[in-house]
Short mmCIF file of C-alpha atoms in Angstrom, two decimals:
data_model
loop_
_atom_site.label_atom_id
_atom_site.label_comp_id
_atom_site.label_asym_id
_atom_site.label_seq_id
_atom_site.Cartn_x
_atom_site.Cartn_y
_atom_site.Cartn_z
CA UNK A 402 26.80 -74.08 25.74
CA UNK A 403 27.60 -70.51 26.71
CA UNK A 404 23.86 -69.83 27.14
CA UNK A 405 23.56 -72.74 29.59
CA UNK A 406 26.63 -71.56 31.49
CA UNK A 407 25.22 -68.04 31.63
CA UNK A 408 21.87 -69.35 32.88
CA UNK A 409 23.39 -71.31 35.77
CA UNK A 410 25.72 -68.43 36.64
CA UNK A 411 22.74 -66.08 36.96
CA UNK A 412 20.37 -68.53 38.63
CA UNK A 413 22.83 -69.66 41.33
CA UNK A 414 23.42 -66.17 42.69
CA UNK A 415 22.33 -65.74 46.30
CA UNK A 416 19.85 -63.01 45.33
CA UNK A 417 17.88 -65.59 43.34
CA UNK A 418 17.07 -67.42 46.57
CA UNK A 419 14.77 -64.57 47.60
CA UNK A 420 11.46 -63.31 46.25
CA UNK A 421 12.33 -60.04 44.56
CA UNK A 422 11.55 -59.63 40.87
CA UNK A 423 12.37 -56.84 38.39
CA UNK A 424 9.13 -56.96 36.35
CA UNK A 425 5.91 -57.08 38.41
CA UNK A 426 3.90 -57.11 35.16
CA UNK A 427 5.02 -60.70 34.62
CA UNK A 428 2.69 -61.72 37.45
CA UNK A 429 -0.49 -60.44 35.80
CA UNK A 430 0.20 -60.28 32.05
CA UNK A 431 0.33 -63.43 29.94
CA UNK A 432 3.44 -64.11 27.92
CA UNK A 433 1.16 -64.74 24.92
CA UNK A 434 -0.96 -61.58 24.91
CA UNK A 435 -0.35 -58.44 22.88
CA UNK A 436 -2.11 -55.99 25.20
CA UNK A 437 -1.38 -54.68 28.70
CA UNK A 438 -4.78 -55.72 30.01
CA UNK A 439 -5.03 -57.93 33.09
CA UNK A 440 -8.45 -59.21 31.96
CA UNK A 441 -7.32 -62.30 29.94
CA UNK A 442 -5.40 -63.80 32.86
CA UNK A 443 -8.08 -62.72 35.35
CA UNK A 444 -10.69 -64.71 33.42
CA UNK A 445 -8.49 -67.79 32.94
CA UNK A 446 -7.27 -67.78 36.54
CA UNK A 447 -10.80 -67.43 37.86
CA UNK A 448 -11.87 -70.49 35.85
CA UNK A 449 -8.89 -72.48 37.11
CA UNK A 450 -9.58 -71.42 40.70
CA UNK A 451 -13.26 -72.38 40.49
CA UNK A 452 -12.33 -75.75 38.97
CA UNK A 453 -9.86 -76.45 41.77
CA UNK A 454 -12.41 -75.42 44.42
CA UNK A 455 -15.07 -77.64 42.81
CA UNK A 456 -12.72 -80.66 42.90
CA UNK A 457 -11.82 -80.09 46.55
CA UNK A 458 -15.41 -79.54 47.66
CA UNK A 459 -16.67 -82.60 45.77
CA UNK A 460 -13.95 -84.76 47.30
CA UNK A 461 -14.62 -83.47 50.82
CA UNK A 462 -18.40 -83.92 50.45
CA UNK A 463 -17.98 -87.54 49.36
CA UNK A 464 -15.63 -88.21 52.28
CA UNK A 465 -18.22 -86.61 54.60
CA UNK A 466 -21.08 -88.68 53.19
CA UNK A 467 -19.03 -91.82 53.79
CA UNK A 468 -18.20 -90.69 57.36
CA UNK A 469 -14.49 -90.38 56.55
CA UNK A 470 -14.06 -86.60 56.46
CA UNK A 471 -11.39 -86.72 59.18
CA UNK A 472 -9.25 -88.88 56.89
CA UNK A 473 -9.38 -86.39 54.00
CA UNK A 474 -6.62 -84.32 55.55
CA UNK A 475 -4.05 -87.11 55.91
CA UNK A 476 -3.28 -87.61 52.21
CA UNK A 477 -0.49 -85.80 50.38
CA UNK A 478 -2.80 -85.67 47.36
CA UNK A 479 -5.23 -83.49 49.27
CA UNK A 480 -2.44 -81.32 50.64
CA UNK A 481 -1.43 -80.79 47.01
CA UNK A 482 -5.01 -79.94 46.04
CA UNK A 483 -5.15 -77.28 48.74
CA UNK A 484 -1.93 -75.70 47.47
CA UNK A 485 -3.51 -75.59 43.99
CA UNK A 486 -6.59 -73.86 45.40
CA UNK A 487 -4.39 -71.35 47.23
CA UNK A 488 -2.07 -70.80 44.24
CA UNK A 489 -4.93 -70.20 41.80
CA UNK A 490 -6.78 -68.14 44.42
CA UNK A 491 -3.82 -65.82 44.95
CA UNK A 492 -3.30 -65.60 41.19
CA UNK A 493 -6.90 -64.34 40.89
CA UNK A 494 -6.24 -61.87 43.70
CA UNK A 495 -3.15 -60.49 41.93
CA UNK A 496 -5.00 -60.05 38.62
CA UNK A 497 -8.07 -58.56 40.33
CA UNK A 498 -5.88 -56.11 42.26
CA UNK A 499 -4.45 -54.84 38.98
CA UNK A 500 -7.87 -54.72 37.30
CA UNK A 501 -9.41 -52.55 40.03
CA UNK A 502 -6.46 -50.46 41.22
CA UNK A 503 -3.87 -50.38 38.45
CA UNK A 504 -0.46 -51.99 37.90
CA UNK A 505 1.63 -53.20 40.82
CA UNK A 506 4.79 -51.33 41.74
CA UNK A 507 7.96 -53.03 42.97
CA UNK A 508 9.81 -49.82 43.73
CA UNK A 509 10.68 -51.10 47.19
CA UNK A 510 9.74 -54.80 47.00
CA UNK A 511 7.01 -57.05 45.68
CA UNK A 512 3.77 -56.90 47.70
CA UNK A 513 3.16 -59.78 50.10
CA UNK A 514 0.26 -61.18 48.08
CA UNK A 515 2.43 -61.43 44.94
CA UNK A 516 5.17 -63.19 46.90
CA UNK A 517 2.58 -65.52 48.45
CA UNK A 518 1.26 -66.40 45.00
CA UNK A 519 4.79 -67.03 43.72
CA UNK A 520 5.67 -69.38 46.60
CA UNK A 521 2.39 -71.29 46.27
CA UNK A 522 2.91 -71.53 42.50
CA UNK A 523 6.42 -72.93 43.07
CA UNK A 524 5.02 -75.53 45.44
CA UNK A 525 1.87 -76.52 43.56
CA UNK A 526 3.46 -77.15 40.15
CA UNK A 527 5.96 -79.95 40.93
CA UNK A 528 3.73 -81.36 43.69
CA UNK A 529 0.82 -81.69 41.21
CA UNK A 530 3.03 -83.52 38.70
CA UNK A 531 4.42 -85.74 41.47
CA UNK A 532 0.96 -86.66 42.73
CA UNK A 533 -0.24 -87.59 39.24
CA UNK A 534 2.82 -89.67 38.39
CA UNK A 535 3.10 -91.31 41.83
CA UNK A 536 -0.57 -92.25 41.96
CA UNK A 537 -0.93 -93.77 38.49
CA UNK A 538 2.43 -95.58 38.51
CA UNK A 539 2.68 -96.77 42.13
CA UNK A 540 -0.47 -96.37 44.22
CA UNK A 541 -3.02 -97.32 41.56
CA UNK A 542 -1.13 -100.55 40.85
CA UNK A 543 -1.10 -101.23 44.60
CA UNK A 544 -4.90 -100.94 44.72
CA UNK A 545 -5.01 -97.65 46.61
CA UNK A 546 -8.22 -95.70 46.01
CA UNK A 547 -8.20 -92.26 47.61
CA UNK A 548 -11.55 -91.12 46.19
CA UNK A 549 -15.03 -92.65 46.34
CA UNK A 550 -15.85 -91.93 42.71
CA UNK A 551 -13.86 -93.08 39.63
CA UNK A 552 -14.47 -89.84 37.73
CA UNK A 553 -13.39 -87.77 40.72
CA UNK A 554 -10.35 -90.03 41.05
CA UNK A 555 -9.26 -88.97 37.55
CA UNK A 556 -9.96 -85.30 38.33
CA UNK A 557 -8.00 -85.37 41.59
CA UNK A 558 -5.01 -87.18 40.08
CA UNK A 559 -5.08 -85.79 36.54
CA UNK A 560 -6.97 -82.52 36.28
CA UNK A 561 -4.77 -81.19 39.09
CA UNK A 562 -1.78 -81.33 36.73
CA UNK A 563 -3.79 -79.79 33.88
CA UNK A 564 -4.74 -76.83 36.08
CA UNK A 565 -1.13 -76.12 37.05
CA UNK A 566 0.11 -76.60 33.48
CA UNK A 567 -2.38 -74.01 32.24
CA UNK A 568 -1.35 -71.64 35.02
CA UNK A 569 2.32 -72.13 34.13
CA UNK A 570 1.92 -71.84 30.36
CA UNK A 571 -0.27 -68.73 30.56
CA UNK A 572 1.85 -66.62 32.93
CA UNK A 573 5.10 -64.72 32.31
CA UNK A 574 7.14 -64.92 35.50
CA UNK A 575 10.11 -67.21 35.91
CA UNK A 576 10.56 -70.37 37.92
CA UNK A 577 13.86 -69.98 39.70
CA UNK A 578 16.32 -72.80 40.21
CA UNK A 579 16.99 -71.93 43.86
CA UNK A 580 13.29 -72.01 44.72
CA UNK A 581 13.45 -75.80 44.89
CA UNK A 582 13.20 -75.52 48.67
CA UNK A 583 9.55 -74.42 48.38
CA UNK A 584 8.11 -77.78 47.22
CA UNK A 585 10.67 -79.68 49.29
CA UNK A 586 9.44 -77.95 52.46
CA UNK A 587 5.87 -79.06 51.78
CA UNK A 588 7.08 -82.61 51.15
CA UNK A 589 9.14 -82.54 54.35
CA UNK A 590 6.14 -81.20 56.26
CA UNK A 591 3.99 -84.09 55.09
CA UNK A 592 6.69 -86.67 55.94
CA UNK A 593 6.96 -85.27 59.47
CA UNK A 594 3.17 -85.40 59.74
CA UNK A 595 3.10 -89.03 58.55
CA UNK A 596 5.66 -90.02 61.22
CA UNK A 597 3.69 -88.27 63.98
CA UNK A 598 0.45 -89.76 62.65
CA UNK A 599 1.94 -93.27 62.72
CA UNK A 600 3.25 -93.04 66.29
CA UNK A 601 -0.03 -91.47 67.42
CA UNK A 602 -1.84 -94.59 66.21
CA UNK A 603 -3.36 -93.07 63.10
CA UNK A 604 -4.80 -95.25 60.33
CA UNK A 605 -6.16 -94.93 56.81
CA UNK A 606 -9.85 -95.38 55.94
CA UNK A 607 -9.45 -99.18 56.04
CA UNK A 608 -7.78 -99.28 59.44
CA UNK A 609 -4.20 -99.81 58.20
CA UNK A 610 -1.41 -98.26 60.28
CA UNK A 611 -0.20 -96.07 57.43
CA UNK A 612 -1.41 -93.39 55.05
CA UNK A 613 0.10 -95.02 51.96
CA UNK A 614 1.24 -98.68 51.86
CA UNK A 615 4.58 -97.66 50.31
CA UNK A 616 5.21 -95.19 53.17
CA UNK A 617 4.77 -97.46 56.15
CA UNK A 618 6.87 -96.48 59.16
CA UNK A 619 6.64 -99.99 60.60
CA UNK A 620 9.14 -100.77 57.79
CA UNK A 621 11.45 -97.75 58.08
CA UNK A 622 14.12 -99.00 55.64
CA UNK A 623 11.97 -99.34 52.50
CA UNK A 624 9.98 -96.26 53.54
CA UNK A 625 13.10 -94.08 53.76
CA UNK A 626 14.12 -95.32 50.31
CA UNK A 627 10.74 -94.23 48.92
CA UNK A 628 11.08 -90.85 50.68
CA UNK A 629 14.55 -90.27 49.19
CA UNK A 630 13.43 -91.29 45.70
CA UNK A 631 10.40 -89.02 46.01
CA UNK A 632 12.62 -86.09 47.03
CA UNK A 633 14.81 -86.74 44.00
CA UNK A 634 11.66 -86.89 41.90
CA UNK A 635 10.68 -83.45 43.18
CA UNK A 636 14.09 -82.12 42.12
CA UNK A 637 13.55 -83.49 38.63
CA UNK A 638 10.00 -82.15 38.41
CA UNK A 639 11.14 -78.72 39.57
CA UNK A 640 13.65 -78.83 36.71
CA UNK A 641 10.82 -79.86 34.36
CA UNK A 642 8.83 -76.82 35.53
CA UNK A 643 11.82 -74.60 34.75
CA UNK A 644 12.19 -76.23 31.33
CA UNK A 645 8.52 -75.65 30.52
CA UNK A 646 8.82 -72.00 31.58
CA UNK A 647 11.91 -71.45 29.45
CA UNK A 648 10.28 -73.15 26.46
CA UNK A 649 7.18 -70.99 26.90
CA UNK A 650 9.29 -67.82 27.01
CA UNK A 651 11.30 -68.88 23.95
CA UNK A 652 8.20 -69.60 21.83
CA UNK A 653 6.05 -66.66 22.91
CA UNK A 654 7.81 -63.92 20.85
CA UNK A 655 7.01 -65.86 17.66
CA UNK A 656 3.37 -66.44 18.54
CA UNK A 657 2.05 -63.12 19.83
CA UNK A 658 1.47 -59.67 18.27
CA UNK A 659 3.39 -56.60 19.34
CA UNK A 660 2.42 -55.19 22.72
CA UNK A 661 -0.32 -52.60 22.37
CA UNK A 662 -0.97 -50.11 25.14
CA UNK A 663 -4.11 -47.98 25.22
CA UNK A 664 -3.81 -46.81 28.83
CA UNK A 665 -1.13 -45.28 30.95
CA UNK A 666 0.98 -47.72 32.95
CA UNK A 667 -0.35 -46.47 36.27
CA UNK A 668 -4.05 -46.33 35.32
CA UNK A 669 -6.41 -49.05 36.61
CA UNK A 670 -8.58 -50.73 33.97
CA UNK A 671 -11.67 -50.37 36.14
CA UNK A 672 -12.08 -47.07 37.98
CA UNK A 673 -14.23 -46.55 41.04
CA UNK A 674 -16.71 -43.66 41.12
CA UNK A 675 -14.33 -41.70 43.35
CA UNK A 676 -11.43 -42.23 40.93
CA UNK A 677 -13.62 -41.20 37.97
CA UNK A 678 -14.77 -38.02 39.70
CA UNK A 679 -11.23 -37.14 40.65
CA UNK A 680 -9.93 -37.71 37.09
CA UNK A 681 -12.60 -35.38 35.68
CA UNK A 682 -11.50 -32.45 37.85
#
């Protein structure tokens, strides 16, 4: 009980609302590895990024071939996919930066690209889980088909969650309680878009005056109820993300070898020719 009280006392401090972090290594070293190499996460993150890009491109190509490309951008599912592409893309950039130039310093503050990755990670995780749950429990039963291929439908509404789970379980940095506003802002942005889209006369691919049948602004009462329940769902899923992170951190010390360091903390793993020449002088 005291541990829970301590956790909430620390996590509800105003400083936790921001994007500063005491251990930059947590953003490019896996909690499971026993070395200080950025290579393991660089490889995994690259695979996740390429998978996410492949899903997005396949979906967009099929929409284009069916002359519906302009509708691709109206769905929250696809907004979520783009955040996954950006989150995994920035994660690759962080790991690659360390691989080529050495560990990241936070002497003054975290670099912008690390903060960008962290925000996108905070958004993409609960949004991915929400999309998967919402689609298979509500939209699928209502006969909504967002994709033109059944296999792609599973990838878009299932593999998205698998990608973010792997990203979460393999990293080391925390998911902060007060960062709940990150996914909520994306959700709010899409709701505002859906309202504007409705009043501008926008339709779905079948000509209906809504994006999703359960979010139909011609029936504002039931729609607002769905919006509120979805927002509450995001709160719960953000808490689930925190729980998964804490569980990962609790199990990792029992499942990994001691940290082994073969290079100095400030030495890049891959040196350029200029750096090699300089080090030999």
